[in-house]
mmCIF file of C-alpha atoms in Angstrom:
data_model
loop_
_atom_site.group_PDB
_atom_site.id
_atom_site.type_symbol
_atom_site.label_atom_id
_atom_site.label_comp_id
_atom_site.label_asym_id
_atom_site.label_seq_id
_atom_site.Cartn_x
_atom_site.Cartn_y
_atom_site.Cartn_z
ATOM 1 C CA MET A 1 -20.094 4.128 15.148
ATOM 2 C CA PRO A 2 -16.505 3.806 16.366
ATOM 3 C CA SER A 3 -13.965 5.692 14.321
ATOM 4 C CA VAL A 4 -11.730 3.740 11.972
ATOM 5 C CA SER A 5 -8.134 4.730 11.344
ATOM 6 C CA VAL A 6 -5.557 3.646 8.803
ATOM 7 C CA LYS A 7 -4.051 1.370 11.447
ATOM 8 C CA ASP A 8 -7.258 -0.708 11.549
ATOM 9 C CA VAL A 9 -7.255 -1.859 7.910
ATOM 10 C CA ASN A 10 -5.026 -4.036 5.754
ATOM 11 C CA GLN A 11 -2.150 -1.936 4.424
ATOM 12 C CA GLN A 12 -2.232 -3.452 0.939
ATOM 13 C CA GLN A 13 -5.948 -2.810 0.561
ATOM 14 C CA PHE A 14 -5.509 0.722 1.864
ATOM 15 C CA THR A 15 -2.632 1.541 -0.472
ATOM 16 C CA ARG A 16 -4.555 0.201 -3.481
ATOM 17 C CA ALA A 17 -7.716 2.109 -2.518
ATOM 18 C CA PHE A 18 -5.882 5.376 -1.852
ATOM 19 C CA ALA A 19 -3.951 5.070 -5.131
ATOM 20 C CA ASN A 20 -7.260 4.599 -6.977
ATOM 21 C CA PHE A 21 -8.670 7.629 -5.147
ATOM 22 C CA LEU A 22 -5.680 9.741 -6.193
ATOM 23 C CA LYS A 23 -5.983 8.587 -9.798
ATOM 24 C CA LYS A 24 -9.732 9.243 -9.977
ATOM 25 C CA SER A 25 -9.421 12.667 -8.361
ATOM 26 C CA GLY A 26 -7.260 13.908 -11.236
ATOM 27 C CA LYS A 27 -5.367 16.289 -8.953
ATOM 28 C CA VAL A 28 -2.101 14.332 -8.977
ATOM 29 C CA LYS A 29 0.284 15.411 -11.698
ATOM 30 C CA VAL A 30 2.431 12.437 -12.693
ATOM 31 C CA PRO A 31 5.907 13.468 -13.918
ATOM 32 C CA GLU A 32 6.328 12.973 -17.664
ATOM 33 C CA TRP A 33 9.518 10.965 -17.102
ATOM 34 C CA SER A 34 7.738 8.416 -14.895
ATOM 35 C CA ASP A 35 7.416 5.852 -17.696
ATOM 36 C CA LEU A 36 11.164 5.950 -18.432
ATOM 37 C CA VAL A 37 12.831 5.567 -15.028
ATOM 38 C CA LYS A 38 13.687 2.825 -12.599
ATOM 39 C CA THR A 39 12.631 3.505 -9.008
ATOM 40 C CA ALA A 40 16.112 2.790 -7.633
ATOM 41 C CA SER A 41 19.632 2.090 -8.839
ATOM 42 C CA PHE A 42 19.440 -1.507 -7.581
ATOM 43 C CA LYS A 43 16.411 -2.308 -9.761
ATOM 44 C CA GLU A 44 16.955 -3.965 -13.114
ATOM 45 C CA LEU A 45 13.735 -2.807 -14.777
ATOM 46 C CA ALA A 46 11.256 0.033 -14.582
ATOM 47 C CA PRO A 47 7.917 -0.746 -12.867
ATOM 48 C CA PHE A 48 5.479 -2.834 -14.929
ATOM 49 C CA ASP A 49 2.440 -1.010 -13.552
ATOM 50 C CA ASP A 50 1.666 2.204 -15.427
ATOM 51 C CA ASP A 51 0.135 3.676 -12.258
ATOM 52 C CA TRP A 52 3.163 3.026 -10.054
ATOM 53 C CA PHE A 53 3.510 6.704 -9.118
ATOM 54 C CA TYR A 54 0.022 6.747 -7.569
ATOM 55 C CA THR A 55 0.900 3.627 -5.589
ATOM 56 C CA ARG A 56 4.167 5.179 -4.389
ATOM 57 C CA VAL A 57 2.398 8.366 -3.267
ATOM 58 C CA ALA A 58 -0.285 6.321 -1.467
ATOM 59 C CA ALA A 59 2.308 4.158 0.301
ATOM 60 C CA LEU A 60 4.217 7.268 1.318
ATOM 61 C CA ALA A 61 1.075 8.939 2.683
ATOM 62 C CA ARG A 62 0.354 5.824 4.766
ATOM 63 C CA HIS A 63 3.924 5.783 6.073
ATOM 64 C CA ILE A 64 3.727 9.446 7.084
ATOM 65 C CA TYR A 65 0.441 8.650 8.866
ATOM 66 C CA MET A 66 2.195 5.920 10.847
ATOM 67 C CA ARG A 67 5.564 7.577 11.488
ATOM 68 C CA SER A 68 6.037 11.259 10.975
ATOM 69 C CA PRO A 69 7.939 13.465 10.335
ATOM 70 C CA VAL A 70 9.618 11.986 7.255
ATOM 71 C CA GLY A 71 12.069 13.729 4.950
ATOM 72 C CA VAL A 72 13.461 12.858 1.544
ATOM 73 C CA GLY A 73 16.340 10.880 3.075
ATOM 74 C CA GLY A 74 13.915 8.863 5.177
ATOM 75 C CA VAL A 75 11.797 8.066 2.129
ATOM 76 C CA LYS A 76 14.926 6.925 0.282
ATOM 77 C CA LYS A 77 15.655 4.540 3.167
ATOM 78 C CA ILE A 78 12.088 3.216 3.282
ATOM 79 C CA PHE A 79 12.018 2.262 -0.401
ATOM 80 C CA GLY A 80 15.656 1.142 -0.554
ATOM 81 C CA GLY A 81 16.707 -2.456 -1.058
ATOM 82 C CA ARG A 82 19.411 -4.942 -1.879
ATOM 83 C CA VAL A 83 21.719 -4.487 -4.851
ATOM 84 C CA ASN A 84 22.810 -7.635 -6.678
ATOM 85 C CA ARG A 85 26.571 -7.434 -7.102
ATOM 86 C CA GLY A 86 27.025 -10.734 -8.886
ATOM 87 C CA SER A 87 29.272 -13.106 -6.951
ATOM 88 C CA ALA A 88 30.112 -10.406 -4.385
ATOM 89 C CA PRO A 89 27.859 -10.082 -1.323
ATOM 90 C CA SER A 90 24.766 -7.913 -1.649
ATOM 91 C CA HIS A 91 24.593 -4.491 -0.030
ATOM 92 C CA TYR A 92 21.757 -2.169 0.965
ATOM 93 C CA VAL A 93 21.213 0.787 -1.385
ATOM 94 C CA ARG A 94 18.794 3.687 -1.055
ATOM 95 C CA SER A 95 16.126 4.380 -3.648
ATOM 96 C CA SER A 96 15.815 7.370 -5.965
ATOM 97 C CA GLY A 97 15.764 10.798 -4.333
ATOM 98 C CA SER A 98 13.991 12.479 -7.226
ATOM 99 C CA ILE A 99 10.998 10.152 -6.977
ATOM 100 C CA ALA A 100 10.870 10.648 -3.198
ATOM 101 C CA ARG A 101 10.989 14.422 -3.596
ATOM 102 C CA LYS A 102 8.288 14.481 -6.291
ATOM 103 C CA ALA A 103 6.020 12.200 -4.236
ATOM 104 C CA LEU A 104 6.353 14.461 -1.179
ATOM 105 C CA GLN A 105 5.742 17.555 -3.318
ATOM 106 C CA THR A 106 2.630 15.893 -4.748
ATOM 107 C CA LEU A 107 1.258 15.247 -1.261
ATOM 108 C CA GLU A 108 2.049 18.860 -0.339
ATOM 109 C CA SER A 109 0.205 20.196 -3.382
ATOM 110 C CA LEU A 110 -2.856 18.146 -2.347
ATOM 111 C CA LYS A 111 -2.659 19.773 1.122
ATOM 112 C CA LEU A 112 -2.328 16.333 2.744
ATOM 113 C CA VAL A 113 1.202 16.961 4.031
ATOM 114 C CA GLU A 114 3.007 20.028 5.354
ATOM 115 C CA LYS A 115 6.589 20.780 6.323
ATOM 116 C CA GLY A 116 7.245 20.200 10.017
ATOM 117 C CA PRO A 117 8.854 22.796 12.288
ATOM 118 C CA ASN A 118 11.876 20.559 12.906
ATOM 119 C CA GLY A 119 12.262 19.355 9.317
ATOM 120 C CA GLY A 120 10.576 16.628 7.371
ATOM 121 C CA ARG A 121 6.940 16.387 6.370
ATOM 122 C CA ARG A 122 3.951 15.603 8.566
ATOM 123 C CA LEU A 123 0.272 14.983 7.919
ATOM 124 C CA THR A 124 -2.155 17.910 8.008
ATOM 125 C CA SER A 125 -5.545 17.629 9.687
ATOM 126 C CA GLN A 126 -7.165 17.443 6.246
ATOM 127 C CA GLY A 127 -4.770 14.641 5.272
ATOM 128 C CA HIS A 128 -5.542 12.763 8.474
ATOM 129 C CA ARG A 129 -9.269 13.121 7.800
ATOM 130 C CA ASP A 130 -9.008 11.978 4.163
ATOM 131 C CA LEU A 131 -6.908 8.922 4.983
ATOM 132 C CA ASP A 132 -9.253 7.914 7.814
ATOM 133 C CA ARG A 133 -12.262 8.346 5.518
ATOM 134 C CA ILE A 134 -10.783 5.952 2.955
ATOM 135 C CA ALA A 135 -9.887 3.499 5.732
ATOM 136 C CA SER A 136 -13.479 3.536 6.988
ATOM 137 C CA GLN A 137 -14.747 2.865 3.447
ATOM 138 C CA ILE A 138 -12.430 -0.141 3.243
ATOM 139 C CA ARG A 139 -13.630 -1.397 6.625
ATOM 140 C CA ILE A 140 -17.284 -1.113 5.532
ATOM 141 C CA ARG A 141 -16.537 -2.916 2.258
ATOM 142 C CA VAL A 142 -14.691 -5.724 4.056
ATOM 143 C CA LYS A 143 -17.502 -6.185 6.589
ATOM 144 C CA SER A 144 -20.179 -6.291 3.895
ATOM 145 C CA THR A 145 -18.327 -8.884 1.802
ATOM 146 C CA LYS A 146 -17.158 -11.065 4.655
ATOM 147 C CA PHE A 147 -17.103 -14.682 3.552
ATOM 148 C CA THR A 148 -18.710 -17.193 5.867
ATOM 149 C CA LYS A 149 -17.385 -20.697 5.720
ATOM 150 C CA PRO A 150 -20.017 -23.196 4.578
ATOM 151 C CA LYS A 151 -20.664 -26.134 6.847
ATOM 152 C CA PRO A 152 -19.319 -29.380 5.407
ATOM 153 C CA LYS A 153 -21.904 -31.896 4.325
ATOM 154 C CA VAL A 154 -21.704 -35.264 6.006
ATOM 155 C CA VAL A 155 -22.159 -38.033 3.493
ATOM 156 C CA VAL A 156 -22.860 -41.564 4.680
ATOM 157 C CA LYS A 157 -21.811 -44.185 2.209
ATOM 158 C CA LYS A 158 -24.123 -47.116 1.817
ATOM 159 C CA THR A 159 -22.530 -50.248 0.525
ATOM 160 C CA LYS A 160 -24.189 -52.660 -1.794
ATOM 161 C CA GLY A 161 -24.329 -56.284 -0.942
ATOM 162 C CA LYS A 162 -24.592 -58.272 2.226
ATOM 163 C CA THR A 163 -22.088 -57.102 4.818
ATOM 164 C CA GLY A 164 -24.062 -58.024 7.875
ATOM 165 C CA GLY A 165 -25.360 -54.478 8.436
ATOM 166 C CA LYS A 166 -21.873 -53.016 8.831
ATOM 167 C CA SER A 167 -20.637 -50.263 6.580
ATOM 168 C CA GLU A 168 -17.083 -49.962 5.441
#
């Protein structure tokens, strides 16, 4: 069987699946302040999803898989966005550094990420293996539930009355 990597599966499905894996494993310690904070200064509200920290850690792990090494400043750039300044033009603002730091520390405590020799964090071999394993599970699930399009039924209308054998 050919190997499946994170690059071969849908990123939204992967992030959801990896977040569920992290939640079920019970090894991720969510900060107690996570239900009180916004994820960035440009946000108006805190996240609606109670499990947003798992999703953030999963998205960060996928990003490190794709482009490493990544430091706290890089994570702040990745999750940054546009601040609404009313009638003044919008500007780009970085996201919270504390959340980025805690997410990276969480991945380090799970032994999925390590500090690189030139700064930043990079994926460990165990992290690479775990992420690829979840990607292969997603690929198997998608293949087994693939939807085949039903063939359209051709319906011939028969008209009532005498039309000389021609149908409308």
